[in-house]
Coordinates of C-alpha atoms and ligand atoms in Angstrom, one line a residue:
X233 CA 57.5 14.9 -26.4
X234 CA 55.2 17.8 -25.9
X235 CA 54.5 18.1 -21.8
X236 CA 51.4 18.6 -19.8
X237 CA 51.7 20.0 -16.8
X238 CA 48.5 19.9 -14.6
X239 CA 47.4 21.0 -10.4
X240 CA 45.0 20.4 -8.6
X241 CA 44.6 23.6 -5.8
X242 CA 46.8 22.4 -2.3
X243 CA 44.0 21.5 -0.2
X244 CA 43.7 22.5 3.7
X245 CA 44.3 20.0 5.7
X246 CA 42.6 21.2 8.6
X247 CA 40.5 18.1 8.5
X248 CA 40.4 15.0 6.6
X249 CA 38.9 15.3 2.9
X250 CA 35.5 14.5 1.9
X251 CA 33.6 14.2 -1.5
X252 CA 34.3 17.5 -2.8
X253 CA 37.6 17.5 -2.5
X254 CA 37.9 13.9 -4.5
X255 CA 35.8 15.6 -7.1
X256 CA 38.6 17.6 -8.0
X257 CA 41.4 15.4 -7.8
X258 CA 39.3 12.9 -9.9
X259 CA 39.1 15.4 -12.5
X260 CA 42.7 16.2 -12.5
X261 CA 43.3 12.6 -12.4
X262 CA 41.3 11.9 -15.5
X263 CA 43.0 14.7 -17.8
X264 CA 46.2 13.7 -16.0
X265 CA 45.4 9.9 -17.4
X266 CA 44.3 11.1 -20.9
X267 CA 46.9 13.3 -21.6
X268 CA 49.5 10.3 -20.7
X269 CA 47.5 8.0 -23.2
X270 CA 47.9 10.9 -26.1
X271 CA 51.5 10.8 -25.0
X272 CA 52.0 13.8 -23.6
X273 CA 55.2 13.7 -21.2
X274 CA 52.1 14.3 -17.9
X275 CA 53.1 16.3 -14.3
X276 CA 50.2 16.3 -12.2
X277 CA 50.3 17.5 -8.7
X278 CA 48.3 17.9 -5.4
X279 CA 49.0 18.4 -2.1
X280 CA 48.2 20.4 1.0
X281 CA 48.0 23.9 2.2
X282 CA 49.2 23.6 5.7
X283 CA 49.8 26.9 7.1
X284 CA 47.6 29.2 8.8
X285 CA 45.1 30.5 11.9
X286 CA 42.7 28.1 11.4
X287 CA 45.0 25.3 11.5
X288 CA 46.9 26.5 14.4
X289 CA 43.8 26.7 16.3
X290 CA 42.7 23.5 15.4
X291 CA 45.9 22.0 16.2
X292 CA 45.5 24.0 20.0
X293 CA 42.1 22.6 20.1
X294 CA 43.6 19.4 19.8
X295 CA 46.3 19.9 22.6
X296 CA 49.1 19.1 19.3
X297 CA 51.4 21.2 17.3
X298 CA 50.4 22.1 14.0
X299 CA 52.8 20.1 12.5
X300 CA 51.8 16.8 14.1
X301 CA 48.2 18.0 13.2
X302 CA 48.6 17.9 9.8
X303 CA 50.9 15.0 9.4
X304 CA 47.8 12.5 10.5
X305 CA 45.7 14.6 7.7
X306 CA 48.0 14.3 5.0
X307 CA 48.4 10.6 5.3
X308 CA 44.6 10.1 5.4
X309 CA 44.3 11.9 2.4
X310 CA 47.2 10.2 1.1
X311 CA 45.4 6.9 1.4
X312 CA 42.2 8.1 0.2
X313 CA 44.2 9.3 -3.2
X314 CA 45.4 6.1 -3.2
X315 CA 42.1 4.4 -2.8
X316 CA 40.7 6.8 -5.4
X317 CA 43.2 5.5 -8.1
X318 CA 44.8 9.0 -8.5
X319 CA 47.8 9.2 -10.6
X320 CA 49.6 11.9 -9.1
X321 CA 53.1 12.6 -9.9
X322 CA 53.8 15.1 -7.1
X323 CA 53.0 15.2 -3.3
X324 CA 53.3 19.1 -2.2
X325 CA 53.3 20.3 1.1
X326 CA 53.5 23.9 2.1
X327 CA 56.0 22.5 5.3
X328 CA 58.5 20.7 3.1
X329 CA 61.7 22.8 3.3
X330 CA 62.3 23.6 -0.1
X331 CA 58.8 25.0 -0.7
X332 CA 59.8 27.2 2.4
X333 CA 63.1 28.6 1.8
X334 CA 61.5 29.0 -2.0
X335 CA 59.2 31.0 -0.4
X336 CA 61.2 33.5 1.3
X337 CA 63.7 33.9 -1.4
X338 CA 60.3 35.3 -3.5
X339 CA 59.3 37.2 -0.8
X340 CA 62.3 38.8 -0.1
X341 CA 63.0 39.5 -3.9
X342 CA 59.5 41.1 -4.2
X343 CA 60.2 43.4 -1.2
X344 CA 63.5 44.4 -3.1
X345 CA 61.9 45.2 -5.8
X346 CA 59.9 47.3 -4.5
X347 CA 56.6 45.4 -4.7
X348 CA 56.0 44.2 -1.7
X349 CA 55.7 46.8 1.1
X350 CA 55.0 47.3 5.1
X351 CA 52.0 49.2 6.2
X352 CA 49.1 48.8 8.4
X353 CA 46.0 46.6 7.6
X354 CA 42.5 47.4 8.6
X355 CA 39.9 44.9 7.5
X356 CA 37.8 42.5 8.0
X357 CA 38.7 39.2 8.2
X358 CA 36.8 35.3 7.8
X359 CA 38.8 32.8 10.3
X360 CA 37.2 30.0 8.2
X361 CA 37.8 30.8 4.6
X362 CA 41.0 32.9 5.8
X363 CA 39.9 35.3 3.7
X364 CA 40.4 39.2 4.0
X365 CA 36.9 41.5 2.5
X366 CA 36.2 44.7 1.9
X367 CA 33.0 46.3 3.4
X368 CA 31.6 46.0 -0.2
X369 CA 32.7 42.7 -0.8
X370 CA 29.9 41.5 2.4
X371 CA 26.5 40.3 1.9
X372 CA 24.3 41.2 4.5
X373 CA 27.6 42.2 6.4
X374 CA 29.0 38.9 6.2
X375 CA 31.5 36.9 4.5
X376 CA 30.5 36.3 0.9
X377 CA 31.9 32.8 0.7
X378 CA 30.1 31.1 3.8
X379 CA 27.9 33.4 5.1
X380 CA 29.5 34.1 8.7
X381 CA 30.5 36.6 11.1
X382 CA 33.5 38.6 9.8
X383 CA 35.8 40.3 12.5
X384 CA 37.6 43.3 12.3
X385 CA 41.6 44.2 12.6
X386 CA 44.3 46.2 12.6
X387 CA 48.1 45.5 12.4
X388 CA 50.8 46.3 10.7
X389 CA 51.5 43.8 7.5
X390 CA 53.3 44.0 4.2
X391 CA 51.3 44.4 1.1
X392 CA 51.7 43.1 -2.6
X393 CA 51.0 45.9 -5.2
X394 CA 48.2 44.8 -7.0
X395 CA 47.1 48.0 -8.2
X396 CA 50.6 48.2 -10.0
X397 CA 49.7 45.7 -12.1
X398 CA 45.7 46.1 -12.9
X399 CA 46.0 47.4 -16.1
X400 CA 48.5 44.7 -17.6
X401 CA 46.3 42.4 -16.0
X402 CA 43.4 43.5 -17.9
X403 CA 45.1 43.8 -21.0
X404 CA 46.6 40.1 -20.8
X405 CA 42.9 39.0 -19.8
X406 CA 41.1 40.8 -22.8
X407 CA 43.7 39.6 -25.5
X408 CA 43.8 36.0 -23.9
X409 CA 40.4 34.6 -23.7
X410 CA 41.2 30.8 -23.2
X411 CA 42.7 31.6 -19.9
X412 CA 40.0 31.4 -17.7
X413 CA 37.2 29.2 -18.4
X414 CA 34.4 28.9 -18.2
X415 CA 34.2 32.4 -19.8
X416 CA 31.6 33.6 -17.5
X417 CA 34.0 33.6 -15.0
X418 CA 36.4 36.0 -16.7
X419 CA 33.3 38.3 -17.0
X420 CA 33.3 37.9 -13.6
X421 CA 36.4 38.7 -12.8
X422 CA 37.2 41.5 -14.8
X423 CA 33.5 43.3 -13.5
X424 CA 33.1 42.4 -10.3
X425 CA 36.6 42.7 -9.2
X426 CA 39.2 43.9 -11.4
X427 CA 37.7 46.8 -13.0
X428 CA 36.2 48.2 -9.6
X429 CA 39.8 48.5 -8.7
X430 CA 42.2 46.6 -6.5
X431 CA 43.1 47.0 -3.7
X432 CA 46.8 46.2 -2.3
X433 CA 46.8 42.5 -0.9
X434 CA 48.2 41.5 2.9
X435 CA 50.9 39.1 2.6
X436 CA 51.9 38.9 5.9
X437 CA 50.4 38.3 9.6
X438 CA 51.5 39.2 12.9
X439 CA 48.6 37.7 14.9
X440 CA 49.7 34.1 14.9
X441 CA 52.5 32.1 14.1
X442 CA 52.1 29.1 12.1
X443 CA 53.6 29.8 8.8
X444 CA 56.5 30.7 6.9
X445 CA 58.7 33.4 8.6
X446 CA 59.4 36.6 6.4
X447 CA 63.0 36.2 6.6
X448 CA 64.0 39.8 7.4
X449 CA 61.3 40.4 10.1
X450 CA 61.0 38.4 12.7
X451 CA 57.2 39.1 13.7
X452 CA 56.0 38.2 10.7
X453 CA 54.5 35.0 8.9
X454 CA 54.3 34.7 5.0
X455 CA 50.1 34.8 4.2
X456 CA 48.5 32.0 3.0
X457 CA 47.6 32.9 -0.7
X458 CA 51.5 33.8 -1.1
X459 CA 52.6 30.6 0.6
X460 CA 49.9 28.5 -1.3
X461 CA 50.1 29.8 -4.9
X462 CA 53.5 29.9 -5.1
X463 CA 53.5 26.0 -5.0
X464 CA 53.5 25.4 -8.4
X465 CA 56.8 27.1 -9.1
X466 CA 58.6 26.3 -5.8
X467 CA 57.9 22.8 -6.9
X468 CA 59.4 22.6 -10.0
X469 CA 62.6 24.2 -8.1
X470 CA 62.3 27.9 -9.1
X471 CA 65.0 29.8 -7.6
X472 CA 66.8 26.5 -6.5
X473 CA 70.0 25.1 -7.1
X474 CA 68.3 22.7 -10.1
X475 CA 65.5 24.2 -11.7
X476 CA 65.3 21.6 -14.7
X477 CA 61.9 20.6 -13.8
X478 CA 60.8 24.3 -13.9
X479 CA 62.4 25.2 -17.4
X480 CA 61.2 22.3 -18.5
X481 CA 57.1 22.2 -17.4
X482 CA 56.4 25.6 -16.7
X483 CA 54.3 26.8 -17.7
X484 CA 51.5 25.2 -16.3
X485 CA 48.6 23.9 -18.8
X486 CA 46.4 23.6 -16.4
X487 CA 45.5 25.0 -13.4
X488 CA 42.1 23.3 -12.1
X489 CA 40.1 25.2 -9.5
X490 CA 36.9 24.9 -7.7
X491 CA 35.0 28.3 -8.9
X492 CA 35.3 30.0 -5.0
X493 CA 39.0 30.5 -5.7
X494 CA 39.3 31.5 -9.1
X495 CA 39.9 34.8 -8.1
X496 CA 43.3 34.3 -6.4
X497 CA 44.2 32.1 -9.2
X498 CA 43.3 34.5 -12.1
X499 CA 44.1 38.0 -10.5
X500 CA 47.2 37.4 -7.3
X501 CA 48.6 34.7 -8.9
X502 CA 49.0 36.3 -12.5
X503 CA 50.1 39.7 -10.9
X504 CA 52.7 37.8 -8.6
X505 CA 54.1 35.9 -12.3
X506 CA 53.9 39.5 -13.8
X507 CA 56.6 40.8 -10.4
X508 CA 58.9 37.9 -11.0
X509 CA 58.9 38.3 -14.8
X510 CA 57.3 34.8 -15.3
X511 CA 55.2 33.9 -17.8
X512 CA 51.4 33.2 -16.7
X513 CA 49.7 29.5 -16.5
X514 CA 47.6 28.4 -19.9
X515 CA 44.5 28.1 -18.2
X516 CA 42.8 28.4 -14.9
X517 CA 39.9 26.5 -15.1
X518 CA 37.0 27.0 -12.7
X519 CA 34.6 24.0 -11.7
X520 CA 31.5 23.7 -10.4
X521 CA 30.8 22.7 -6.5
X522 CA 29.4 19.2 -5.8
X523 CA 26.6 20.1 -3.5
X524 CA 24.2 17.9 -1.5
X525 CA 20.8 19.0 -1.6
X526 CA 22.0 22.5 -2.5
X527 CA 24.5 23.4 -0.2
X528 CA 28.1 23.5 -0.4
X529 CA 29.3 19.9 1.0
X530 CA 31.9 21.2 3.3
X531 CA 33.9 20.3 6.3
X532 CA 32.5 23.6 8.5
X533 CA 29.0 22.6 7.9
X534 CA 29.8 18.9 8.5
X535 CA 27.3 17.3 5.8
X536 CA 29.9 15.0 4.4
X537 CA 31.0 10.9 5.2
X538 CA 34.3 9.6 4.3
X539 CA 34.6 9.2 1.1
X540 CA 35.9 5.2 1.4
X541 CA 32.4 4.7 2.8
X542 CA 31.1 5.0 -0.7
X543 CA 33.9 3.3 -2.2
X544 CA 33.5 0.6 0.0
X545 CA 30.0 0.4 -0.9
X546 CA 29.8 1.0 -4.5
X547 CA 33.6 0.2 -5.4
X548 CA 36.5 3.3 -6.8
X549 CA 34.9 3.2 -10.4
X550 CA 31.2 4.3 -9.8
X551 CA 32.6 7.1 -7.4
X552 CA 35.1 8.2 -10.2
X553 CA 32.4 7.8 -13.2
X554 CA 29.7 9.6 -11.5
X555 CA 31.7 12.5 -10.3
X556 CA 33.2 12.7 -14.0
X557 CA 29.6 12.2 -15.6
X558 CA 27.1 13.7 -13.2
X559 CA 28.4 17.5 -12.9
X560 CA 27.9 19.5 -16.2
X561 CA 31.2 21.6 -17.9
X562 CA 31.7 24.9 -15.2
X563 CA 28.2 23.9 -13.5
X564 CA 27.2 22.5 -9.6
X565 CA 26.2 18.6 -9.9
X566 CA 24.3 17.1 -7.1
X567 CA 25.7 14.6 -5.4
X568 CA 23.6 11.8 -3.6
X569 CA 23.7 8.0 -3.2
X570 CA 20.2 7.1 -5.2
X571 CA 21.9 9.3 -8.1
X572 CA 25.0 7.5 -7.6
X573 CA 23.6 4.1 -7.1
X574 CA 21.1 5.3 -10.6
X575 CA 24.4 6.0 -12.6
X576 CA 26.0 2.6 -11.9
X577 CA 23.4 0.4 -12.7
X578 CA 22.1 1.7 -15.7
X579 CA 25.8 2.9 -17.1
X580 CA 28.0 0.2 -15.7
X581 CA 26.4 -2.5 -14.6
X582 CA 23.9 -2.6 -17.6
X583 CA 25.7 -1.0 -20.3
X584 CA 28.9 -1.8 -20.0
X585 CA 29.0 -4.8 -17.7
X586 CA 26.4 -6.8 -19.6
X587 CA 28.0 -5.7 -23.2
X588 CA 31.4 -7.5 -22.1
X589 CA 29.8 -10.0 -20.3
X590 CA 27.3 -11.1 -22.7
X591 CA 30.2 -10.5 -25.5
X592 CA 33.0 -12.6 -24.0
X593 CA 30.5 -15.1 -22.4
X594 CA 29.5 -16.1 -26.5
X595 CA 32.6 -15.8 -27.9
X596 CA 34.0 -18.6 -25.3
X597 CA 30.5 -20.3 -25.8
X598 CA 30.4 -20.8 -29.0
X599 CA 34.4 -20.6 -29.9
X600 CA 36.2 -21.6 -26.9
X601 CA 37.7 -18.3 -26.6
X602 CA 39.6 -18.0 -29.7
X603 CA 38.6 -16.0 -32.8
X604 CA 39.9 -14.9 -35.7
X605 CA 37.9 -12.4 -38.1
X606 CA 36.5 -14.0 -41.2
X607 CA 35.5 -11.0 -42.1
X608 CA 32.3 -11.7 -43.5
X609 CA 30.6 -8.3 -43.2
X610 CA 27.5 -7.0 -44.2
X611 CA 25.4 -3.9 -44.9
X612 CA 24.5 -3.2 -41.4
X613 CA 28.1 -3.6 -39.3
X614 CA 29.1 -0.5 -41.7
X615 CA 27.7 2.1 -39.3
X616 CA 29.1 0.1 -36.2
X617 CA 32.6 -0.2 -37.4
X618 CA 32.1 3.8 -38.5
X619 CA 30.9 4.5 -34.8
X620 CA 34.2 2.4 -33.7
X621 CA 36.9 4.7 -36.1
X622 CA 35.5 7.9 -35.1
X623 CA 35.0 7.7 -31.3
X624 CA 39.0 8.8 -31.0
X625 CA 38.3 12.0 -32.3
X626 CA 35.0 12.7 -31.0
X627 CA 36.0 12.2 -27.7
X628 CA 39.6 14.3 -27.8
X629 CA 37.0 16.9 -29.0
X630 CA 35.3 17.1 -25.7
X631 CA 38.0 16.2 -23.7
X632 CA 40.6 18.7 -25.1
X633 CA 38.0 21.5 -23.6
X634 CA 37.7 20.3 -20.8
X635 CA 34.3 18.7 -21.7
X636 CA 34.5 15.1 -19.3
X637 CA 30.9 14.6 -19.0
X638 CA 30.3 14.5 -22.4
X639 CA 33.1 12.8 -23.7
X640 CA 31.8 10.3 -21.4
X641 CA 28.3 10.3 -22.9
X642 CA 30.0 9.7 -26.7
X643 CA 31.6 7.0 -25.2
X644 CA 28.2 5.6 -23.8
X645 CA 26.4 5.9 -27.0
X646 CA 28.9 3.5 -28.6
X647 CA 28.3 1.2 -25.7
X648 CA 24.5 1.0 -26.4
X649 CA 25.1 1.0 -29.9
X650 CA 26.7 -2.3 -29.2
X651 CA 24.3 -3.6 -27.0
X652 CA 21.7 -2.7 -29.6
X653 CA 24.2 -4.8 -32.5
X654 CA 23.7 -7.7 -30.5
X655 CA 20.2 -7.7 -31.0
X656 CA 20.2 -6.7 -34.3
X657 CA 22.0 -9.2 -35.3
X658 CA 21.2 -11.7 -33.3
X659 CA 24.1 -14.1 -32.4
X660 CA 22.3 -17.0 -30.5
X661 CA 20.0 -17.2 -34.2
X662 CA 23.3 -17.8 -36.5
X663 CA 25.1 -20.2 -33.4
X664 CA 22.4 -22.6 -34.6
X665 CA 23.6 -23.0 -38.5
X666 CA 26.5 -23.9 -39.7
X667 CA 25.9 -22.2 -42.6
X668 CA 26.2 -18.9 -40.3
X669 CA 29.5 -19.5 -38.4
X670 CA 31.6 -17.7 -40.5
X671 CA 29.2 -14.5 -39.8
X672 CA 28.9 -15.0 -36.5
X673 CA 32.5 -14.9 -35.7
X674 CA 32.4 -11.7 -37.7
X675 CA 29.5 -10.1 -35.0
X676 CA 31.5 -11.2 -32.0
X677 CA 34.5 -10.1 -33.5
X678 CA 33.2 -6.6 -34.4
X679 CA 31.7 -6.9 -30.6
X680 CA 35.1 -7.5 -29.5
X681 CA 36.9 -4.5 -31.1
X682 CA 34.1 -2.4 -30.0
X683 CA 34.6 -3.2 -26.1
X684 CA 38.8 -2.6 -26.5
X685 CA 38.2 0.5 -28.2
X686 CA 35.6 2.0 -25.9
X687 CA 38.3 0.7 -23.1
X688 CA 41.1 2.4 -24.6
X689 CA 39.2 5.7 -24.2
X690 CA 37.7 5.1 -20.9
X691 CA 40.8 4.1 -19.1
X692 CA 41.0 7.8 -17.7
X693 CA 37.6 7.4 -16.2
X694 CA 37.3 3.9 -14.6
X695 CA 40.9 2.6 -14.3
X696 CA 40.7 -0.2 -12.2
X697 CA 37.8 -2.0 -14.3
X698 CA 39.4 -1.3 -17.8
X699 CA 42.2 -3.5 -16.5
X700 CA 39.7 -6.3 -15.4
X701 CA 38.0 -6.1 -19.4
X702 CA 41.6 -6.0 -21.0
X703 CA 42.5 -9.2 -18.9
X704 CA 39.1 -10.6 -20.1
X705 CA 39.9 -9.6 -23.6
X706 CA 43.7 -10.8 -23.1
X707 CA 45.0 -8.5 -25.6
X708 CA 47.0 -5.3 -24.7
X709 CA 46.2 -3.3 -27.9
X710 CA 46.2 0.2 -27.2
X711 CA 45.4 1.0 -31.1
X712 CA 41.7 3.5 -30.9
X713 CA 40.8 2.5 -34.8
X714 CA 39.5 -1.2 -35.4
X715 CA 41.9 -3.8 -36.4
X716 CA 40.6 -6.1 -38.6
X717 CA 43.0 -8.7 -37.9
X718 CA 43.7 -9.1 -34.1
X719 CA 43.5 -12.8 -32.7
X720 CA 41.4 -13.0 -29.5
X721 CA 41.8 -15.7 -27.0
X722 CA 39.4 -14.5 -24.8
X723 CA 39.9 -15.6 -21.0
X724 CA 36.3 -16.6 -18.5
X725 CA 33.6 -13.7 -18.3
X726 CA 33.9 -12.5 -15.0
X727 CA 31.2 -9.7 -13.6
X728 CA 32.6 -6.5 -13.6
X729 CA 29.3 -5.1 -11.6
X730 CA 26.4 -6.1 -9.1
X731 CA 23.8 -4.3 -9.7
X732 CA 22.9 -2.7 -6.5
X733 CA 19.4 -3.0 -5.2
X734 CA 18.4 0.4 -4.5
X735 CA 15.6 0.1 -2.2
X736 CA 17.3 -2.6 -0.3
X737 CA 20.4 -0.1 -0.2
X738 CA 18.2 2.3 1.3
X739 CA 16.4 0.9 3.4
X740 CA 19.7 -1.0 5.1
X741 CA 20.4 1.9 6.8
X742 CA 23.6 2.7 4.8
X743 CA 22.7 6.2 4.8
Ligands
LIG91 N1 44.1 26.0 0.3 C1 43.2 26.6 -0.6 C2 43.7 26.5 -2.1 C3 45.0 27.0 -2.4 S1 45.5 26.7 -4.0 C4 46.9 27.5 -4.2 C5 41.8 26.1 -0.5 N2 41.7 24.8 0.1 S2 40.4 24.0 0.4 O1 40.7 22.9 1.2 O2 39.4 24.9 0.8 O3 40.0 23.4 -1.0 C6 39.4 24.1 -1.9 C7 39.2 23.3 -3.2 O4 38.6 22.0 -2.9 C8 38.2 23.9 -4.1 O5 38.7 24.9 -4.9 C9 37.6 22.8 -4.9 O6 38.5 22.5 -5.9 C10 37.6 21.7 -3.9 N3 36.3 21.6 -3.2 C11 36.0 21.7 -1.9 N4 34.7 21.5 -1.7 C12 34.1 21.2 -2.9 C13 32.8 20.9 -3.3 N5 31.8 20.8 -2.5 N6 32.6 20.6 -4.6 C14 33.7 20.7 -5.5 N7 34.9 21.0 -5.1 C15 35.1 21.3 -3.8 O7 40.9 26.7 -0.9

């Protein structure tokens, strides 16, 4: 069985999660999802980047250590995962003692190998995105990721040599072009910051002390991006006593990244794979931001709700299918609720939740539930049933690049198209002959194969209500062709959707 393994990046937990980060876990979580249903043997992990000065203040702030800090973040984002239907395989967390000792063993073997080195760092430094710059890195002197005051400092630190590796770095990127995506972001990369030069990167602190101790020098902590990127090897058990899981899904297909950290993912963490002789991830693939009326949703400028507030008022499938179809392949999607309340009424609630409702409502109308395909076809159900056969491939054509948002759309289209076949062929017109029962069977039969295959693919997207239509339906096959000769014993329509009143939404103070 040919494996898939997929991340999301570890996520800081210095205060509970909001929309952006769902949007990333959704999108790992629907990948994860369709890569299962291909039958792909699927890993797919998160977790949480707990170490560092910004949570050790927060935690001070709080008048509680660190550790009991993040232990009430990770089990809020734990339940909002859970809420969000994500299929995770994999919890990791930078304080679990294997990822620890894992990291010092690879710290310690990069020192010994000469690639890892003490010397004194002087630079200017972001507390918020805990992020190092150079002066040319700032815009307008500040940091170039949030905009604010950066503050200079000196101690002494050890250093990973990047420079040692620049030129096999650029080699591997030039005569790999899949492996970052969207390709502008490999021009990126290699122009803006590889080719200037780079410079050696700090690996360690002295200046606080929440983190992984460098285990031959007391004063020191592991840095973050060392401690963080490493998860996705310490995981698997690299350089522990049972490293199946390693040999067995490494290396990663898959790592998915929000586009502010693509650089530590396609320059430290290659160069760190290149120093332990490890063969570099498939792809790093750099999203989008979700923004709210242009600006980065974010927990430092506070412009976010909890996510369950929308889940609680819209339900976990609209908040998965608009993330999914509202942000464009590598580009920022805006995220706001009359958007979001658009995109469920017109896609789920009158698409697809009238299509099986209608569909299913008829078919127990007019057969009690139970139909069997007379096959009496004509003329026009050949470019339906052709719609039906090819959606499979059309959609693991988008999806297999990473395109979600228009796999979706293909998906759609067949949808409408049935929606449209209804009134093209008019089923309430041939209930009232005789003559016409055998064809009618055939139209709601045709119907009904449309809705299970359309299911089949969307499962990935909207989990929770593809479970609800297959109950409906009352038939578990999987199969993405039409089947000419299923039996259907359909159960009661049931609403899968309200249609939410937009204005009244609004105006209800919800906002
Ligand atoms: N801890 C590092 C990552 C280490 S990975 C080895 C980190 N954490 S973070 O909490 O800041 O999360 C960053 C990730 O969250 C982004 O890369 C992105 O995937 C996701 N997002 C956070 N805000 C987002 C939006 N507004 N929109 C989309 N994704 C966002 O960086």
């Amino acid at each position: 069985m040919e494996k898939f393994y997929i991340t999301t990046p570890i996520y800081y937990p210095s205060a509970n999660f909001h929309i952006g980060h769902c949007y990333t876990t959704i999108i790992a979580d629907a990948l994860a999802r369709y890569k299962r249903s291909k039958g792909y043997d699927v890993y797919f992990q998160t977790g949480t980047d707990e170490h560092g000065l910004k949570i050790e203040t927060k935690a001070h702030e709080d008048g509680v250590s660190p550790k009991e800090y993040v232990d009430k973040i990770v089990l809020n984002a734990k339940d909002l995962w859970k809420a969000l239907n994500i299929s995770y395989d994999y919890f990791v967390r930078t304080t679990d003692e294997s990822h620890v000792k894992a990291v010092q063993k690879i710290f310690t073997k990069l020192y010994e190998q000469g690639d890892i080195y003490k010397g004194t760092y002087k630079g200017l430094y972001c507390v918020p995105c805990e992020s190092f710059w150079t002066k040319t890195q700032l815009v307008d002197g500040k940091c170039p990721d949030c905009g604010r005051e950066v503050n200079e400092v000196e101690e002494e630190a050890y250093f990973l040599k990047l420079s040692k590796y620049q030129d096999r770095l650029v080699e591997y990127l030039e005569t790999h072009p899949d492996f970052i995506e969207p390709e502008s972001r490999k021009n990126e990369m290699l122009n803006n910051f590889i080719k200037p030069g780079l410079e050696d990167l700090c690996v360690s602190r002295t200046s606080f002390k929440w983190g992984i101790p460098v285990p031959f020098d007391d004063n020191h902590v592991v840095y973050v991006w060392l401690d963080a990127l490493t998860n996705y090897i310490t995981t698997l058990g690299y350089m522990s006593d049972d490293d199946s899981k390693f040999k067995k899904y490494w290396p990663a297909d898959l790592h998915l990244v929000g586009k502010e950290i693509i650089r530590f993912h396609t320059i430290v963490w290659p160069i760190i794979l290149m120093a332990l002789d490890l063969p570099l991830p498939k792809k790093v693939y750099g999203h989008g931001w979700l923004v709210i009326n242009g600006s980065k949703i974010s927990k430092s400028l506070g412009n976010y709700k909890d996510p369950r507030e929308y889940i609680k008022d819209f339900g976990v499938d609209a908040v998965r299918y608009f993330v999914l179809r509202e942000v464009p392949f590598g580009s920022d999607g805006n995220f706001s609720v009359e958007a979001l309340i658009d995109r469920t009424n017109a896609d789920l609630a009158n698409t697809l939740g009238n299509l099986v409702n209608r569909t299913i409502s008829m078919v127990n109308k007019y057969f009690d539930g139970s139909i069997n395909n007379p096959k009496e076809y004509l003329e026009l159900d050949q470019d339906f049933l052709k719609m039906i056969n090819e959606l499979d491939e059309k959609v693991a054509s988008k999806m297999d690049n990473l395109r979600i948002s228009e796999a979706l759309e293909i998906i759609f289209d067949l949808l409408r198209r049935s929606n449209k076949y209804i009134d093209e062929t008019t089923p309430w017109v041939l209930a009232k002959e005789d003559a016409m029962k055998k064809r009618l069977e055939t139209v709601l039969y045709n119907l009904l194969e449309a809705i299970r295959v359309c299911s089949v693919q969307l499962e990935f997207a909207i989990p929770s209500t593809i479970e609800k239509i297959f109950a409906q339906l009352n038939l578990e096959d999987k199969t993405t062709k039409y089947v000419d000769n299923n039996n259907y014993h359909v159960n009661k329509a049931e609403a899968l959707f309200k249609r939410i009143d937009k204005e009244e939404f609004l105006n209800s103070n919800k906002m």
